C-alpha cells in the first residue's frame, strides 16, 4: 500500500488565495507528478491518516484550526510535517488584518487578546508549542524562521526536526 500525503491549508484559501495557498497547490502538483497519492483539504475532520502516511500542515499561525489532527496523526503512525510559513504575529496584527478585523486591531493591540475576543480561541503560543513538539519534520522557509518562532512563540524546532527549504522552488 502506497503512503498518502494529506495536505491541510487554511479554510479560507479557496476564497482568499494567498502565498500559502499557492505554495500548497505547487507542492501538491509536484507530489502528484511524482505519482504520490495527494489529498488536499481545508478541514482537519476530512483527514484520516494511516500508518506510513504523511500529514503536511501549512501556516503555523493557523494551528488552532487544526483541532486534534496533529495528535491523531501521531496516534495513527503518520509522519507529521509542518511548513510554518511563520511571520511576526504582532506585525500581521498591526498591518495585515483587513476590513472589520483591521479596524478592531487598532483598538485591541494585543494579537492574543484580539483572537480570544474575536474567535474565543485558546492560546496560540501554547498550541504552536504542542504542534512543534509533535512534528517529525519542520520545513523552514529561511534560516531565520526558527529564531523568529523562538522569539515570538517561546519555542522553536530542534536541529533534528528543522530543514530549510526556500519557498521559491
PDB file of C-alpha atoms in Angstrom:
ATOM      1  CA  UNK A   1       0.000   0.000   0.000  1.00  0.00           C
ATOM      2  CA  UNK A   2       1.359   3.431  -1.004  1.00  0.00           C
ATOM      3  CA  UNK A   3       1.560   6.128   1.638  1.00  0.00           C
ATOM      4  CA  UNK A   4      -0.736   9.104   1.101  1.00  0.00           C
ATOM      5  CA  UNK A   5       0.101  12.767   1.530  1.00  0.00           C
ATOM      6  CA  UNK A   6      -2.573  14.708   3.402  1.00  0.00           C
ATOM      7  CA  UNK A   7      -2.124  18.464   2.850  1.00  0.00           C
ATOM      8  CA  UNK A   8      -4.070  20.873   5.031  1.00  0.00           C
ATOM      9  CA  UNK A   9      -4.210  24.547   4.229  1.00  0.00           C
ATOM     10  CA  UNK A  10      -6.269  27.311   5.762  1.00  0.00           C
ATOM     11  CA  UNK A  11     -10.032  27.064   5.450  1.00  0.00           C
ATOM     12  CA  UNK A  12     -10.364  30.409   3.688  1.00  0.00           C
ATOM     13  CA  UNK A  13      -7.850  29.536   0.935  1.00  0.00           C
ATOM     14  CA  UNK A  14     -10.434  28.841  -1.796  1.00  0.00           C
ATOM     15  CA  UNK A  15     -11.976  32.298  -1.227  1.00  0.00           C
ATOM     16  CA  UNK A  16      -8.814  34.259  -0.350  1.00  0.00           C
ATOM     17  CA  UNK A  17      -5.916  32.942  -2.358  1.00  0.00           C
ATOM     18  CA  UNK A  18      -2.569  33.921  -0.861  1.00  0.00           C
ATOM     19  CA  UNK A  19       1.054  32.857  -0.950  1.00  0.00           C
ATOM     20  CA  UNK A  20       0.458  29.999   1.481  1.00  0.00           C
ATOM     21  CA  UNK A  21      -2.330  28.561  -0.694  1.00  0.00           C
ATOM     22  CA  UNK A  22      -0.231  28.929  -3.838  1.00  0.00           C
ATOM     23  CA  UNK A  23       2.654  27.090  -2.196  1.00  0.00           C
ATOM     24  CA  UNK A  24       0.312  24.325  -1.067  1.00  0.00           C
ATOM     25  CA  UNK A  25      -1.008  23.954  -4.631  1.00  0.00           C
ATOM     26  CA  UNK A  26       2.537  23.800  -6.039  1.00  0.00           C
ATOM     27  CA  UNK A  27       3.637  21.137  -3.564  1.00  0.00           C
ATOM     28  CA  UNK A  28       0.514  19.075  -4.294  1.00  0.00           C
ATOM     29  CA  UNK A  29       1.227  19.291  -8.025  1.00  0.00           C
ATOM     30  CA  UNK A  30       4.865  18.225  -7.597  1.00  0.00           C
ATOM     31  CA  UNK A  31       3.839  15.244  -5.461  1.00  0.00           C
ATOM     32  CA  UNK A  32       1.169  14.210  -7.997  1.00  0.00           C
ATOM     33  CA  UNK A  33       3.687  14.391 -10.849  1.00  0.00           C
ATOM     34  CA  UNK A  34       5.867  12.007  -8.836  1.00  0.00           C
ATOM     35  CA  UNK A  35       2.924   9.623  -8.603  1.00  0.00           C
ATOM     36  CA  UNK A  36       2.122  10.168  -4.920  1.00  0.00           C
ATOM     37  CA  UNK A  37      -1.488   9.975  -3.741  1.00  0.00           C
ATOM     38  CA  UNK A  38      -2.320  13.507  -2.549  1.00  0.00           C
ATOM     39  CA  UNK A  39      -5.371  14.665  -0.604  1.00  0.00           C
ATOM     40  CA  UNK A  40      -5.552  18.455  -0.472  1.00  0.00           C
ATOM     41  CA  UNK A  41      -8.159  19.593   2.056  1.00  0.00           C
ATOM     42  CA  UNK A  42      -9.279  22.598   4.126  1.00  0.00           C
ATOM     43  CA  UNK A  43     -10.705  20.952   7.268  1.00  0.00           C
ATOM     44  CA  UNK A  44      -8.966  18.569   9.691  1.00  0.00           C
ATOM     45  CA  UNK A  45     -12.071  16.376  10.066  1.00  0.00           C
ATOM     46  CA  UNK A  46     -11.634  15.362   6.396  1.00  0.00           C
ATOM     47  CA  UNK A  47      -8.203  13.877   7.096  1.00  0.00           C
ATOM     48  CA  UNK A  48      -7.897  10.231   8.112  1.00  0.00           C
ATOM     49  CA  UNK A  49      -4.190   9.344   8.231  1.00  0.00           C
ATOM     50  CA  UNK A  50      -2.905   5.789   8.449  1.00  0.00           C
ATOM     51  CA  UNK A  51       0.460   4.325   9.396  1.00  0.00           C
ATOM     52  CA  UNK A  52       3.117   5.488   6.944  1.00  0.00           C
ATOM     53  CA  UNK A  53       1.118   8.437   5.602  1.00  0.00           C
ATOM     54  CA  UNK A  54       2.468  11.974   5.686  1.00  0.00           C
ATOM     55  CA  UNK A  55       0.315  14.765   7.088  1.00  0.00           C
ATOM     56  CA  UNK A  56       1.558  18.177   5.950  1.00  0.00           C
ATOM     57  CA  UNK A  57       0.268  21.205   7.849  1.00  0.00           C
ATOM     58  CA  UNK A  58       0.764  24.705   6.436  1.00  0.00           C
ATOM     59  CA  UNK A  59       0.887  28.056   8.207  1.00  0.00           C
ATOM     60  CA  UNK A  60       1.640  27.679  11.929  1.00  0.00           C
ATOM     61  CA  UNK A  61      -0.478  30.735  12.726  1.00  0.00           C
ATOM     62  CA  UNK A  62      -3.478  28.529  11.829  1.00  0.00           C
ATOM     63  CA  UNK A  63      -2.594  25.794  14.369  1.00  0.00           C
ATOM     64  CA  UNK A  64      -5.771  26.428  16.366  1.00  0.00           C
ATOM     65  CA  UNK A  65      -7.760  25.457  13.247  1.00  0.00           C
ATOM     66  CA  UNK A  66      -6.044  22.051  13.100  1.00  0.00           C
ATOM     67  CA  UNK A  67      -8.016  20.783  16.096  1.00  0.00           C
ATOM     68  CA  UNK A  68      -6.679  17.362  17.191  1.00  0.00           C
ATOM     69  CA  UNK A  69      -5.178  16.437  13.805  1.00  0.00           C
ATOM     70  CA  UNK A  70      -1.532  16.531  14.999  1.00  0.00           C
ATOM     71  CA  UNK A  71      -2.363  14.129  17.841  1.00  0.00           C
ATOM     72  CA  UNK A  72      -4.473  11.875  15.569  1.00  0.00           C
ATOM     73  CA  UNK A  73      -1.626  11.751  13.051  1.00  0.00           C
ATOM     74  CA  UNK A  74       0.860  10.688  15.694  1.00  0.00           C
ATOM     75  CA  UNK A  75      -1.539   8.071  17.108  1.00  0.00           C
ATOM     76  CA  UNK A  76      -2.077   6.634  13.611  1.00  0.00           C
ATOM     77  CA  UNK A  77       1.655   6.366  12.952  1.00  0.00           C
ATOM     78  CA  UNK A  78       1.647   9.008  10.224  1.00  0.00           C
ATOM     79  CA  UNK A  79       4.572  11.410   9.892  1.00  0.00           C
ATOM     80  CA  UNK A  80       3.675  14.980  10.802  1.00  0.00           C
ATOM     81  CA  UNK A  81       5.368  17.583   8.589  1.00  0.00           C
ATOM     82  CA  UNK A  82       4.984  21.256   9.442  1.00  0.00           C
ATOM     83  CA  UNK A  83       5.521  24.098   6.972  1.00  0.00           C
ATOM     84  CA  UNK A  84       5.293  27.046   9.391  1.00  0.00           C
ATOM     85  CA  UNK A  85       5.420  29.984   6.942  1.00  0.00           C
ATOM     86  CA  UNK A  86       5.844  31.908  10.164  1.00  0.00           C
ATOM     87  CA  UNK A  87       5.845  35.681  10.385  1.00  0.00           C
ATOM     88  CA  UNK A  88       5.586  38.118  13.260  1.00  0.00           C
ATOM     89  CA  UNK A  89       2.185  37.879  14.920  1.00  0.00           C
ATOM     90  CA  UNK A  90       2.361  41.486  16.058  1.00  0.00           C
ATOM     91  CA  UNK A  91       3.292  42.786  12.628  1.00  0.00           C
ATOM     92  CA  UNK A  92       0.476  40.844  10.961  1.00  0.00           C
ATOM     93  CA  UNK A  93      -1.954  42.026  13.629  1.00  0.00           C
ATOM     94  CA  UNK A  94      -0.969  45.674  13.130  1.00  0.00           C
ATOM     95  CA  UNK A  95      -0.649  45.708   9.327  1.00  0.00           C
ATOM     96  CA  UNK A  96      -2.128  42.551   7.785  1.00  0.00           C
ATOM     97  CA  UNK A  97      -5.690  42.484   9.025  1.00  0.00           C
ATOM     98  CA  UNK A  98      -8.318  43.925   6.683  1.00  0.00           C
ATOM     99  CA  UNK A  99     -11.937  45.046   6.942  1.00  0.00           C
ATOM    100  CA  UNK A 100     -13.629  44.932  10.331  1.00  0.00           C
ATOM    101  CA  UNK A 101     -10.721  42.909  11.773  1.00  0.00           C
ATOM    102  CA  UNK A 102      -8.319  45.656  10.711  1.00  0.00           C
ATOM    103  CA  UNK A 103     -10.459  48.276  12.403  1.00  0.00           C
ATOM    104  CA  UNK A 104     -10.756  46.204  15.586  1.00  0.00           C
ATOM    105  CA  UNK A 105      -6.981  45.600  15.621  1.00  0.00           C
ATOM    106  CA  UNK A 106      -6.432  49.346  16.009  1.00  0.00           C
ATOM    107  CA  UNK A 107      -8.253  49.238  19.343  1.00  0.00           C
ATOM    108  CA  UNK A 108      -7.246  45.775  20.593  1.00  0.00           C
ATOM    109  CA  UNK A 109      -3.498  45.915  20.099  1.00  0.00           C
ATOM    110  CA  UNK A 110      -2.515  42.564  21.634  1.00  0.00           C
ATOM    111  CA  UNK A 111      -2.898  39.807  18.980  1.00  0.00           C
ATOM    112  CA  UNK A 112      -3.574  37.114  21.600  1.00  0.00           C
ATOM    113  CA  UNK A 113      -6.332  39.135  23.259  1.00  0.00           C
ATOM    114  CA  UNK A 114      -7.787  40.010  19.852  1.00  0.00           C
ATOM    115  CA  UNK A 115      -8.001  36.312  18.875  1.00  0.00           C
ATOM    116  CA  UNK A 116      -9.554  35.369  22.218  1.00  0.00           C
ATOM    117  CA  UNK A 117     -12.224  38.072  21.928  1.00  0.00           C
ATOM    118  CA  UNK A 118     -12.874  37.628  18.197  1.00  0.00           C
ATOM    119  CA  UNK A 119     -12.955  33.844  17.965  1.00  0.00           C
ATOM    120  CA  UNK A 120     -12.937  32.602  21.566  1.00  0.00           C
ATOM    121  CA  UNK A 121      -9.726  30.749  20.852  1.00  0.00           C
ATOM    122  CA  UNK A 122      -7.186  29.215  23.169  1.00  0.00           C
ATOM    123  CA  UNK A 123      -3.604  30.409  23.449  1.00  0.00           C
ATOM    124  CA  UNK A 124      -1.909  30.326  20.026  1.00  0.00           C
ATOM    125  CA  UNK A 125       1.584  30.234  21.534  1.00  0.00           C
ATOM    126  CA  UNK A 126       0.809  27.207  23.702  1.00  0.00           C
ATOM    127  CA  UNK A 127      -0.829  25.291  20.842  1.00  0.00           C
ATOM    128  CA  UNK A 128       2.022  26.139  18.460  1.00  0.00           C
ATOM    129  CA  UNK A 129       4.464  24.731  21.011  1.00  0.00           C
ATOM    130  CA  UNK A 130       2.462  21.497  21.255  1.00  0.00           C
ATOM    131  CA  UNK A 131       2.383  21.078  17.464  1.00  0.00           C
ATOM    132  CA  UNK A 132       6.102  21.827  17.106  1.00  0.00           C
ATOM    133  CA  UNK A 133       6.852  19.166  19.719  1.00  0.00           C
ATOM    134  CA  UNK A 134       4.754  16.596  17.806  1.00  0.00           C
ATOM    135  CA  UNK A 135       6.218  17.357  14.355  1.00  0.00           C
ATOM    136  CA  UNK A 136       8.551  14.832  12.782  1.00  0.00           C
ATOM    137  CA  UNK A 137       9.887  17.374  10.317  1.00  0.00           C
ATOM    138  CA  UNK A 138       9.631  21.160  10.065  1.00  0.00           C
ATOM    139  CA  UNK A 139      10.342  22.767   6.699  1.00  0.00           C
ATOM    140  CA  UNK A 140      11.538  26.316   7.277  1.00  0.00           C
ATOM    141  CA  UNK A 141      11.304  28.950   4.545  1.00  0.00           C
ATOM    142  CA  UNK A 142      14.563  30.646   5.585  1.00  0.00           C
ATOM    143  CA  UNK A 143      17.410  30.383   8.089  1.00  0.00           C
ATOM    144  CA  UNK A 144      15.933  32.962  10.486  1.00  0.00           C
ATOM    145  CA  UNK A 145      12.473  31.416  10.717  1.00  0.00           C
ATOM    146  CA  UNK A 146      13.391  29.200  13.711  1.00  0.00           C
ATOM    147  CA  UNK A 147      14.757  32.158  15.686  1.00  0.00           C
ATOM    148  CA  UNK A 148      11.663  34.216  14.812  1.00  0.00           C
ATOM    149  CA  UNK A 149       9.484  31.363  16.124  1.00  0.00           C
ATOM    150  CA  UNK A 150      11.554  31.208  19.309  1.00  0.00           C
ATOM    151  CA  UNK A 151      11.259  34.962  19.821  1.00  0.00           C
ATOM    152  CA  UNK A 152       7.519  35.182  19.071  1.00  0.00           C
ATOM    153  CA  UNK A 153       6.299  31.848  20.453  1.00  0.00           C
ATOM    154  CA  UNK A 154       8.898  30.905  23.032  1.00  0.00           C
ATOM    155  CA  UNK A 155       9.606  27.621  21.226  1.00  0.00           C
ATOM    156  CA  UNK A 156      11.366  26.548  18.064  1.00  0.00           C
ATOM    157  CA  UNK A 157      12.119  23.361  16.138  1.00  0.00           C
ATOM    158  CA  UNK A 158      15.038  21.225  17.195  1.00  0.00           C
ATOM    159  CA  UNK A 159      18.002  20.732  14.876  1.00  0.00           C
ATOM    160  CA  UNK A 160      16.713  17.184  14.257  1.00  0.00           C
ATOM    161  CA  UNK A 161      13.333  18.492  13.071  1.00  0.00           C
ATOM    162  CA  UNK A 162      14.340  21.536  11.039  1.00  0.00           C
ATOM    163  CA  UNK A 163      15.273  21.701   7.391  1.00  0.00           C
ATOM    164  CA  UNK A 164      15.475  24.957   5.424  1.00  0.00           C
ATOM    165  CA  UNK A 165      13.607  24.724   2.120  1.00  0.00           C
ATOM    166  CA  UNK A 166      13.329  28.144   0.462  1.00  0.00           C
ATOM    167  CA  UNK A 167       9.857  28.808  -0.858  1.00  0.00           C
ATOM    168  CA  UNK A 168      10.987  29.690  -4.368  1.00  0.00           C
ATOM    169  CA  UNK A 169      11.098  26.195  -5.842  1.00  0.00           C
TER     170      UNK A 169
END
